[in-house]
Coordinates of C-alpha atoms in Angstrom, one line a residue:
M152 CA -117.3 -33.6 94.0
Q153 CA -118.2 -36.4 91.5
S154 CA -114.6 -37.6 91.4
T155 CA -114.4 -37.6 95.2
L156 CA -117.6 -39.7 95.3
N157 CA -116.3 -42.2 92.7
T158 CA -113.1 -42.5 94.6
A159 CA -115.0 -43.2 97.9
I160 CA -117.1 -45.8 96.2
N161 CA -114.1 -47.5 94.5
Y162 CA -112.3 -47.6 97.8
H163 CA -115.2 -49.4 99.5
Q164 CA -115.5 -51.8 96.5
F165 CA -111.8 -52.6 96.8
N166 CA -112.2 -53.4 100.5
F167 CA -115.2 -55.6 99.9
Q168 CA -113.3 -57.4 97.1
W169 CA -110.4 -57.9 99.5
K170 CA -112.9 -59.3 102.1
S171 CA -114.3 -61.9 99.8
Q172 CA -110.8 -63.3 99.0
K173 CA -108.6 -65.4 101.3
P174 CA -105.6 -63.3 101.9
S175 CA -102.4 -64.5 103.4
A176 CA -101.5 -63.5 106.9
R177 CA -98.9 -61.0 105.6
K178 CA -101.5 -59.2 103.4
F179 CA -104.0 -59.4 106.3
K180 CA -101.7 -57.5 108.6
A181 CA -101.0 -54.8 106.0
S182 CA -104.6 -54.3 104.9
P183 CA -107.2 -52.3 106.8
K184 CA -109.8 -54.1 108.9
I185 CA -113.3 -53.9 107.5
L186 CA -115.3 -55.7 110.2
P187 CA -114.7 -53.2 113.0
L188 CA -115.7 -50.4 110.6
S189 CA -119.0 -52.2 109.8
N190 CA -119.8 -52.8 113.5
S191 CA -118.9 -49.2 114.3
L192 CA -121.2 -48.0 111.5
R193 CA -124.2 -50.1 112.8
T194 CA -123.6 -49.0 116.3
S195 CA -123.5 -45.3 115.4
V196 CA -126.9 -45.4 113.6
N197 CA -128.5 -47.8 116.1
Y198 CA -129.4 -50.2 113.4
E199 CA -130.8 -53.6 114.2
P200 CA -131.3 -55.7 111.0
E201 CA -134.2 -58.0 111.0
E202 CA -133.8 -61.7 110.2
G203 CA -133.3 -62.2 106.5
L204 CA -132.9 -58.6 105.7
D205 CA -129.1 -58.2 106.1
R206 CA -128.1 -60.7 103.4
V207 CA -130.4 -62.1 100.7
P208 CA -129.9 -64.7 98.0
G209 CA -128.4 -63.2 94.8
P210 CA -129.3 -64.0 91.2
P211 CA -129.0 -67.6 89.9
G212 CA -125.5 -68.7 89.6
S213 CA -124.1 -66.3 92.2
E214 CA -122.6 -67.3 95.5
P215 CA -125.0 -67.7 98.5
N216 CA -125.4 -64.6 100.7
S217 CA -123.6 -62.5 98.0
V218 CA -126.2 -59.6 98.2
L219 CA -125.8 -57.3 101.3
R220 CA -128.5 -54.8 102.2
L221 CA -127.0 -51.7 103.7
P222 CA -128.8 -49.9 106.5
V223 CA -129.3 -46.7 104.4
V224 CA -132.7 -45.8 103.1
I225 CA -133.3 -42.8 100.8
R226 CA -136.6 -40.9 100.7
Q227 CA -136.8 -38.5 97.8
S228 CA -139.8 -37.1 95.8
G229 CA -142.2 -39.5 97.4
R230 CA -140.1 -42.6 96.6
V231 CA -138.3 -44.9 99.0
S232 CA -135.1 -46.7 98.0
R233 CA -132.4 -48.7 99.7
Y234 CA -128.7 -49.3 99.0
I235 CA -127.6 -52.9 98.4
Y236 CA -124.1 -54.2 97.7
E237 CA -124.1 -57.0 95.1
G238 CA -120.9 -58.7 94.1
N239 CA -118.6 -55.7 93.6
S240 CA -121.1 -52.9 92.9
L241 CA -123.3 -50.7 94.9
K242 CA -127.0 -50.4 93.8
L243 CA -130.0 -48.4 94.8
V244 CA -133.2 -50.5 94.8
S245 CA -136.7 -49.1 95.0
L246 CA -138.8 -50.4 98.0
D247 CA -142.0 -49.1 96.5
G248 CA -142.5 -52.0 94.1
G249 CA -141.9 -52.0 90.4
A250 CA -144.3 -50.8 87.8
G251 CA -145.0 -54.4 86.7
S252 CA -145.7 -55.8 90.2
F253 CA -149.0 -57.6 90.5
P254 CA -151.6 -57.6 91.9
L255 CA -152.0 -53.8 91.9
D256 CA -152.1 -52.4 95.5
F257 CA -154.6 -49.6 95.4
K258 CA -153.9 -48.6 99.0
D259 CA -150.2 -48.3 98.2
A260 CA -151.0 -46.3 95.1
F261 CA -153.2 -44.0 97.1
R262 CA -150.5 -43.4 99.7
K263 CA -148.0 -42.6 96.9
L264 CA -150.5 -40.1 95.4
V265 CA -151.0 -38.5 98.8
R266 CA -147.3 -38.2 99.2
V267 CA -146.8 -36.6 95.8
I268 CA -149.6 -34.1 96.5
K269 CA -148.2 -33.3 99.9
D270 CA -144.7 -32.7 98.5
F271 CA -146.2 -30.5 95.8
L272 CA -148.3 -28.3 98.2
I273 CA -146.6 -28.5 101.6
P274 CA -143.1 -27.1 102.5
K275 CA -140.6 -29.5 103.9
Q276 CA -140.1 -27.9 107.4
V277 CA -143.2 -26.4 109.0
P278 CA -144.8 -26.6 112.4
E279 CA -147.7 -29.0 113.2
N280 CA -150.3 -26.2 113.1
Y281 CA -149.5 -25.6 109.4
M282 CA -151.6 -28.5 108.2
G283 CA -154.6 -27.2 110.0
Y284 CA -154.1 -23.7 108.5
V285 CA -153.9 -25.2 105.0
K286 CA -157.1 -27.3 105.5
W287 CA -159.1 -24.2 106.4
K288 CA -157.4 -22.2 103.7
F289 CA -158.8 -24.7 101.2
L290 CA -162.3 -24.2 102.5
H291 CA -161.9 -20.4 102.3
R292 CA -160.4 -20.2 98.8
V293 CA -162.8 -22.6 97.2
F294 CA -166.0 -20.8 98.2
S295 CA -164.4 -17.3 97.8
S296 CA -163.3 -18.2 94.3
A297 CA -166.7 -19.5 93.4
L298 CA -168.4 -16.3 94.7
Q299 CA -166.0 -14.1 92.7
V300 CA -166.9 -16.0 89.5
L301 CA -170.6 -15.5 90.1
A302 CA -170.1 -11.8 91.0
T303 CA -168.1 -11.2 87.8
Q304 CA -170.9 -12.9 85.7
A305 CA -173.5 -10.6 87.5
M306 CA -171.4 -7.5 86.6
F307 CA -171.2 -8.6 83.0
R308 CA -174.9 -8.9 82.8
A309 CA -175.3 -5.5 84.5
I310 CA -173.3 -3.6 81.8
G311 CA -175.0 -5.5 79.0
I312 CA -172.2 -7.8 77.7
G313 CA -173.7 -10.4 75.5
Y314 CA -176.7 -8.4 74.4
S315 CA -177.1 -6.4 71.2
R316 CA -178.1 -3.2 73.1
S317 CA -174.7 -3.1 74.9
L318 CA -172.5 -0.1 74.5
P319 CA -168.9 -1.3 74.6
S320 CA -167.3 2.1 75.0
A321 CA -169.5 3.0 78.0
A322 CA -169.0 -0.4 79.6
A323 CA -165.3 -0.1 79.2
L324 CA -165.3 3.4 80.7
N325 CA -167.3 2.3 83.7
W326 CA -165.0 -0.6 84.3
V327 CA -161.9 1.6 84.1
L328 CA -163.4 4.2 86.5
K329 CA -164.4 1.7 89.2
D330 CA -160.9 0.0 89.0
G331 CA -159.1 3.4 89.2
L332 CA -161.1 4.6 92.2
G333 CA -160.6 1.3 93.9
R334 CA -156.9 1.4 93.6
L335 CA -156.7 5.0 94.8
S336 CA -158.7 4.0 98.0
R337 CA -156.3 1.1 98.4
C338 CA -153.3 3.4 98.6
I339 CA -155.0 5.7 101.1
Y340 CA -156.0 2.8 103.3
T341 CA -152.6 1.2 103.3
A342 CA -150.9 4.5 104.2
S343 CA -153.3 5.3 107.0
L344 CA -153.2 1.8 108.6
A345 CA -149.6 0.7 108.1
S346 CA -148.7 0.0 111.7
A347 CA -151.9 -1.9 112.5
F348 CA -150.9 -4.7 110.0
D349 CA -148.2 -5.7 112.6
T350 CA -149.9 -4.9 115.9
N351 CA -153.4 -6.2 115.1
L352 CA -152.8 -8.5 112.2
K353 CA -155.5 -11.1 112.8
R354 CA -158.2 -8.5 113.7
V355 CA -157.4 -6.4 110.6
R356 CA -157.2 -9.4 108.3
F357 CA -160.5 -10.8 109.4
T358 CA -162.2 -7.4 109.3
T359 CA -161.1 -6.8 105.8
S360 CA -162.2 -10.4 104.8
V361 CA -165.7 -9.5 106.0
L362 CA -165.5 -6.3 104.0
F363 CA -164.5 -8.4 100.9
S364 CA -167.4 -10.7 101.4
L365 CA -169.8 -7.8 101.6
S366 CA -168.2 -6.3 98.4
I367 CA -169.1 -9.5 96.5
G368 CA -172.7 -9.1 97.7
V369 CA -172.7 -5.5 96.3
E370 CA -171.4 -6.7 93.0
L371 CA -174.2 -9.3 92.8
L372 CA -176.7 -6.5 93.1
T373 CA -175.5 -4.7 89.9
P374 CA -177.8 -6.6 87.5
T375 CA -180.8 -5.6 89.7
F376 CA -179.8 -1.9 89.6
P377 CA -178.0 -1.5 86.3
Q378 CA -178.5 2.3 86.3
Y379 CA -176.3 2.5 89.4
F380 CA -173.6 0.2 88.1
L381 CA -170.7 2.7 88.4
L382 CA -171.7 3.6 92.0
L383 CA -172.2 0.0 93.2
A384 CA -169.2 -1.4 91.3
T385 CA -166.9 1.4 92.6
L386 CA -168.0 0.8 96.2
A387 CA -167.5 -3.0 95.8
N388 CA -164.1 -2.5 94.2
V389 CA -162.9 -0.1 97.0
A390 CA -163.7 -2.7 99.6
K391 CA -162.0 -5.4 97.5
Q392 CA -158.9 -3.3 97.0
I393 CA -158.7 -2.6 100.8
S394 CA -159.0 -6.3 101.5
L395 CA -156.3 -7.1 98.9
A396 CA -154.0 -4.5 100.5
C397 CA -154.4 -6.1 103.9
Y398 CA -153.9 -9.6 102.5
L399 CA -150.6 -8.7 100.8
A400 CA -149.4 -6.6 103.8
T401 CA -150.0 -9.4 106.3
G402 CA -149.0 -12.4 104.2
S403 CA -145.3 -12.1 104.9
S404 CA -145.9 -12.1 108.7
V405 CA -148.1 -15.2 108.4
H406 CA -145.6 -17.0 106.3
R407 CA -142.8 -16.1 108.6
S408 CA -144.7 -17.7 111.6
F409 CA -144.6 -21.0 109.7
A410 CA -140.9 -20.7 108.5
I411 CA -139.3 -22.5 111.4
A412 CA -136.2 -23.2 109.4
D413 CA -135.9 -19.7 107.9
N414 CA -137.5 -21.2 104.7
I415 CA -139.8 -18.2 104.2
G416 CA -139.2 -18.3 100.4
E417 CA -140.4 -21.9 100.2
V418 CA -143.4 -21.3 102.4
S419 CA -144.4 -18.2 100.3
A420 CA -143.9 -20.2 97.1
K421 CA -146.0 -23.1 98.3
A422 CA -148.7 -20.6 99.5
Q423 CA -149.0 -19.3 95.9
I424 CA -149.3 -22.9 94.6
Q425 CA -152.0 -23.6 97.2
T426 CA -153.9 -20.5 96.2
V427 CA -153.9 -21.4 92.5
C428 CA -154.9 -25.0 93.1
F429 CA -157.7 -24.2 95.6
D430 CA -159.0 -21.3 93.4
N431 CA -159.3 -23.7 90.5
F432 CA -161.5 -25.9 92.6
G433 CA -163.7 -22.9 93.2
L434 CA -163.8 -22.2 89.5
M435 CA -164.9 -25.8 88.9
L436 CA -167.6 -25.4 91.5
A437 CA -169.0 -22.3 89.9
A438 CA -168.8 -23.8 86.4
L439 CA -170.7 -26.9 87.7
L440 CA -173.5 -24.8 89.1
N441 CA -173.8 -22.9 85.8
M442 CA -173.9 -26.2 83.8
L443 CA -176.6 -27.6 86.0
L444 CA -178.8 -24.5 85.5
K445 CA -177.9 -23.5 81.9
N446 CA -181.3 -24.6 80.6
N447 CA -183.2 -22.4 83.1
Q448 CA -182.1 -18.8 82.8
R449 CA -184.5 -17.6 85.5
L450 CA -182.9 -19.9 88.1
L451 CA -179.4 -19.1 86.8
A452 CA -180.1 -15.4 87.3
G453 CA -181.3 -16.1 90.9
L454 CA -178.5 -18.5 91.7
P455 CA -176.1 -15.9 93.2
F456 CA -178.6 -14.7 95.7
F457 CA -179.3 -18.2 96.9
V458 CA -175.7 -19.4 97.2
Y459 CA -174.2 -16.1 98.4
P460 CA -175.2 -16.4 102.1
I461 CA -174.1 -20.1 102.2
F462 CA -170.8 -19.6 100.4
S463 CA -170.0 -16.5 102.5
V464 CA -170.5 -18.3 105.7
F465 CA -168.1 -21.1 104.7
D466 CA -165.7 -18.5 103.3
L467 CA -165.5 -16.5 106.5
Y468 CA -165.6 -19.5 108.8
G469 CA -162.6 -20.9 106.9
I470 CA -160.7 -17.6 107.3
Y471 CA -161.5 -17.4 111.0
Q472 CA -160.4 -21.0 111.7
G473 CA -157.3 -20.6 109.6
L474 CA -156.2 -17.5 111.6
Q475 CA -156.6 -19.5 114.8
H476 CA -153.8 -21.8 113.5
V477 CA -151.4 -18.9 112.9
H478 CA -149.1 -18.6 116.0
L479 CA -147.2 -15.4 115.7
Q480 CA -143.8 -15.2 117.5
T481 CA -143.4 -11.5 117.2
L482 CA -144.1 -9.4 120.3
T483 CA -146.7 -6.7 120.5
K484 CA -148.0 -4.8 123.5
D485 CA -151.1 -7.0 123.8
R486 CA -149.1 -10.3 123.4
L487 CA -146.4 -9.2 125.8
E488 CA -149.1 -8.2 128.4
I489 CA -150.6 -11.7 128.2
I490 CA -147.2 -13.2 128.8
L491 CA -146.4 -10.9 131.7
N492 CA -149.7 -11.5 133.4
S493 CA -149.2 -15.3 133.1
W494 CA -145.7 -14.8 134.5
I495 CA -146.9 -12.8 137.5
D496 CA -149.9 -15.0 138.3
F497 CA -148.4 -18.5 137.7
G498 CA -144.6 -18.0 137.2
H499 CA -145.1 -19.5 133.7
V500 CA -144.3 -18.2 130.2
P501 CA -146.9 -19.3 127.7
S502 CA -145.9 -20.5 124.3
P503 CA -146.9 -18.7 121.0
A504 CA -149.7 -21.2 120.6
E505 CA -151.1 -20.6 124.1
V506 CA -150.9 -16.8 123.6
S507 CA -152.6 -17.1 120.2
K508 CA -155.5 -19.0 121.7
E509 CA -156.0 -16.4 124.4
E510 CA -155.4 -13.5 122.1
G511 CA -157.9 -14.7 119.5
I512 CA -159.2 -12.3 116.8
D513 CA -161.5 -10.1 118.8
F514 CA -163.3 -9.0 115.6
L515 CA -166.0 -6.9 117.4
W516 CA -163.7 -5.7 120.2
T517 CA -166.0 -7.5 122.6
K518 CA -163.3 -8.8 125.1
S519 CA -163.9 -7.4 128.6
K520 CA -161.3 -4.9 129.5
E521 CA -159.3 -5.4 132.7
L522 CA -159.4 -3.1 135.6
W523 CA -156.7 -0.5 135.5
P524 CA -155.9 -1.0 131.8
I525 CA -152.3 -0.3 130.7
R526 CA -151.6 2.2 127.9
I527 CA -148.2 3.0 126.2
G528 CA -147.9 6.5 125.0
C529 CA -147.8 10.1 126.3
L530 CA -150.0 11.9 128.7
N531 CA -153.3 13.2 127.3
T532 CA -153.6 16.9 128.1
N533 CA -157.3 16.9 127.2
S534 CA -158.1 15.0 130.4
E535 CA -157.5 15.8 134.0
M536 CA -153.9 15.0 135.0
P537 CA -153.5 13.2 138.3
K538 CA -151.0 14.5 140.8
S539 CA -149.1 11.2 140.7
A540 CA -148.3 11.9 137.0
M541 CA -146.8 15.3 137.8
M542 CA -144.8 13.9 140.7
A543 CA -143.5 11.0 138.5
M544 CA -142.2 13.5 135.9
Q545 CA -140.6 15.6 138.6
S546 CA -138.7 12.7 140.0
L547 CA -137.2 11.6 136.6
T548 CA -133.4 11.5 136.2
S549 CA -131.1 11.1 133.2
E550 CA -130.8 7.4 133.9
D551 CA -134.5 6.7 133.5
Y552 CA -135.8 5.6 130.1
Y553 CA -139.4 5.4 131.1
F554 CA -141.9 6.3 133.9
V555 CA -145.1 4.8 135.0
C556 CA -148.1 6.9 136.4
M557 CA -151.8 6.8 136.8
E558 CA -154.1 8.5 134.3
N559 CA -157.7 9.6 134.0
S560 CA -159.6 9.3 130.7
Y561 CA -162.8 11.4 130.7
R562 CA -165.7 10.5 128.4
E563 CA -168.2 13.2 129.0
W564 CA -170.8 11.9 126.6
I565 CA -171.3 8.9 128.8
R566 CA -170.3 10.4 132.1
I567 CA -167.7 7.9 133.1
K568 CA -164.1 8.4 134.3
P569 CA -162.1 5.3 133.8
R570 CA -158.7 5.1 135.5
G571 CA -155.7 3.4 134.0
I572 CA -151.9 3.1 134.1
L573 CA -149.7 4.9 131.6
L574 CA -146.3 3.8 130.5
C575 CA -144.3 6.7 129.0
L576 CA -141.2 5.8 127.0
R577 CA -138.2 8.0 126.5
E578 CA -136.4 8.5 123.2
G579 CA -133.6 6.0 122.9
S580 CA -135.4 3.3 125.0
G581 CA -134.8 -0.2 123.8
T582 CA -136.7 -3.5 123.9
A583 CA -135.4 -4.3 127.4
D584 CA -136.8 -0.9 128.6
V585 CA -140.2 -1.5 127.1
M586 CA -140.4 -5.0 128.6
M587 CA -139.3 -3.9 132.0
G588 CA -141.6 -0.9 132.0
L589 CA -144.6 -3.0 131.0
L590 CA -143.7 -5.7 133.6
Q591 CA -143.5 -3.0 136.3
A592 CA -146.9 -1.7 135.2
C593 CA -148.4 -5.2 135.4
Y594 CA -147.0 -5.5 139.0
I595 CA -148.6 -2.1 139.8
R596 CA -151.9 -3.1 138.4
K597 CA -151.9 -6.3 140.4
A598 CA -151.4 -4.3 143.6
L599 CA -154.1 -1.7 142.7
I600 CA -156.7 -4.3 141.9
F601 CA -156.5 -5.6 145.5
S602 CA -156.5 -2.2 147.1
S603 CA -159.5 0.2 147.5
M604 CA -157.7 3.2 148.8
W605 CA -156.7 4.4 145.3
E606 CA -160.2 5.0 144.2
T607 CA -160.5 8.0 146.6
A608 CA -156.9 9.1 146.4
E609 CA -157.5 12.2 144.2
E610 CA -160.7 13.2 146.0
D611 CA -159.8 12.9 149.6
N612 CA -157.2 15.6 150.4
D613 CA -156.6 14.2 154.0
A614 CA -155.7 10.8 152.6
A615 CA -153.7 12.2 149.7
D616 CA -150.3 12.4 151.4
L617 CA -150.6 8.8 152.7
V618 CA -151.7 7.6 149.3
F619 CA -148.8 9.2 147.5
K620 CA -146.3 7.7 150.0
E621 CA -147.9 4.3 149.3
W622 CA -147.8 5.0 145.6
F623 CA -144.1 5.8 145.5
K624 CA -143.3 2.7 147.6
L625 CA -145.3 0.7 145.2
I626 CA -143.3 2.2 142.3
D627 CA -140.0 1.3 143.9
D628 CA -141.1 -2.3 144.9
S629 CA -142.5 -3.1 141.5
K630 CA -139.4 -1.8 139.8
Q631 CA -137.2 -4.0 141.9
S632 CA -139.4 -7.0 141.2
A633 CA -139.3 -6.2 137.4
K634 CA -135.4 -6.0 137.5
G635 CA -135.1 -9.3 139.3
D636 CA -137.4 -11.1 136.9
L637 CA -136.3 -9.7 133.6
S638 CA -133.3 -12.0 133.0
T639 CA -135.1 -15.2 133.8
L640 CA -138.2 -14.0 131.8
N641 CA -136.0 -13.3 128.8
D642 CA -134.4 -16.7 128.9
Q643 CA -137.7 -18.6 129.1
M644 CA -139.3 -16.5 126.4
G645 CA -136.3 -17.1 124.1
S646 CA -136.4 -20.9 124.7
L647 CA -140.1 -20.9 123.6
G648 CA -139.3 -19.3 120.3
W649 CA -140.4 -15.7 121.0
A650 CA -138.7 -13.0 118.9
L651 CA -137.1 -10.8 121.5
K652 CA -135.2 -8.4 119.2
H653 CA -138.1 -6.0 118.7
I654 CA -141.5 -5.2 120.2
L655 CA -144.0 -4.0 117.5
L656 CA -145.9 -0.9 118.7
S657 CA -148.7 1.0 117.1
T658 CA -148.3 4.6 116.0
E659 CA -149.7 6.0 119.2
E660 CA -147.5 3.6 121.3
Q661 CA -144.4 4.8 119.5
A662 CA -144.7 8.3 121.0
R663 CA -141.6 9.2 123.1
Y664 CA -140.6 12.0 125.5
S665 CA -137.2 13.7 125.7
F666 CA -135.5 14.3 129.0
V667 CA -134.3 17.9 129.6
D668 CA -132.0 18.6 132.5
D669 CA -132.6 22.4 133.3

């Protein structure tokens, strides 16, 4: 490659040397033309040289206009340079100013410093929302790291480290026990909640972050109740291990959402650099607080209880706002339902950012449920089975890979009977079947919301036959509408960056039925 590059440079040097001479007409005809090449190059890059920038005076003794600035600027590692052709050689000249340039431009130096820091912390190709995510991550990591330092100090005081009455063997045993129990709980939690890391990523991550913050508060209590050190430390470590398991399990999905150029390795590496740098700021903050209060042991002992609520609020607020800037492109049942509702109501497919804003985190499950909620799974035999469900199963054929029916869900302890729509998927059903079935269910729900006859369908025997006829007509109409919309819907979703290869479903939503032709 180097030899090829040298050959190319020598070729251009030869042409420029030929241009500076006064060749005869015979040589002119035999030699290649350089001027058309130069004009073609400028036209192709849409380059318009400013006055005085194309040719500049050379060094003393050289011919006028012997230095040619080429329309090629190189930006690398925070530095900006430009190619110039001087005499018979090609040079790369820095446009940032030399080290000995005076007076010193502090604004320019600050811009260079910001560029260097940005190149060190931020991946090359990421979406616009990534910077917002990093800013809130900085707030979260600083205060979280400071709290962890204060909690560790409190635990050291609780087991007597630094005092003559401390028992090193007992302290070490307690420490090992609380770590071992915490890791065991982490394994159990990860195994029991594996699918939720994909389907409810933001909710699970924020929930475990709250749990982590509470665990630090428990650790801060260990000096107050040293006799219960093992119990308190174990409870705190269990919560911390659960939070760590969630953080590691969801990290790859968060990084993938920012890797718009399939540079997930770079995004992950930069995330580790950010974590280390931001955590060091937290360590510095905790060290500063300790230095300010080192002469007053009473205030130093009470410091964690004063700063804990303040730092926890900043920590959780940073996590919450950071998750708002994570726009996941993978499809889940909830995200797909938001897209399909927007498609039915407005004929519009929302982008991942719009869906992320509407989806939110729903930490306390406080979002109001829609009428006729849609569930993916199998029929619940513990509740009363509507006649429409039995008729839907009877009408199945070998070509059907799903069926839609109504369902009742009894809750006897509060005496209510909510009604919903159930989508049952068959073994072997693919992504297109799930999307079409859910789209059909959304069309059915839209019709049911504007009709009152369905509320008394199962109770009024005289109206039952009419209702069932209307129900099967609604099933056919909604299926035809879903078939007609599916192709256009897929195209629009693909153009907006949605990942259409798979739809992530929870463990309950992955239940399938098998078709038996007796």
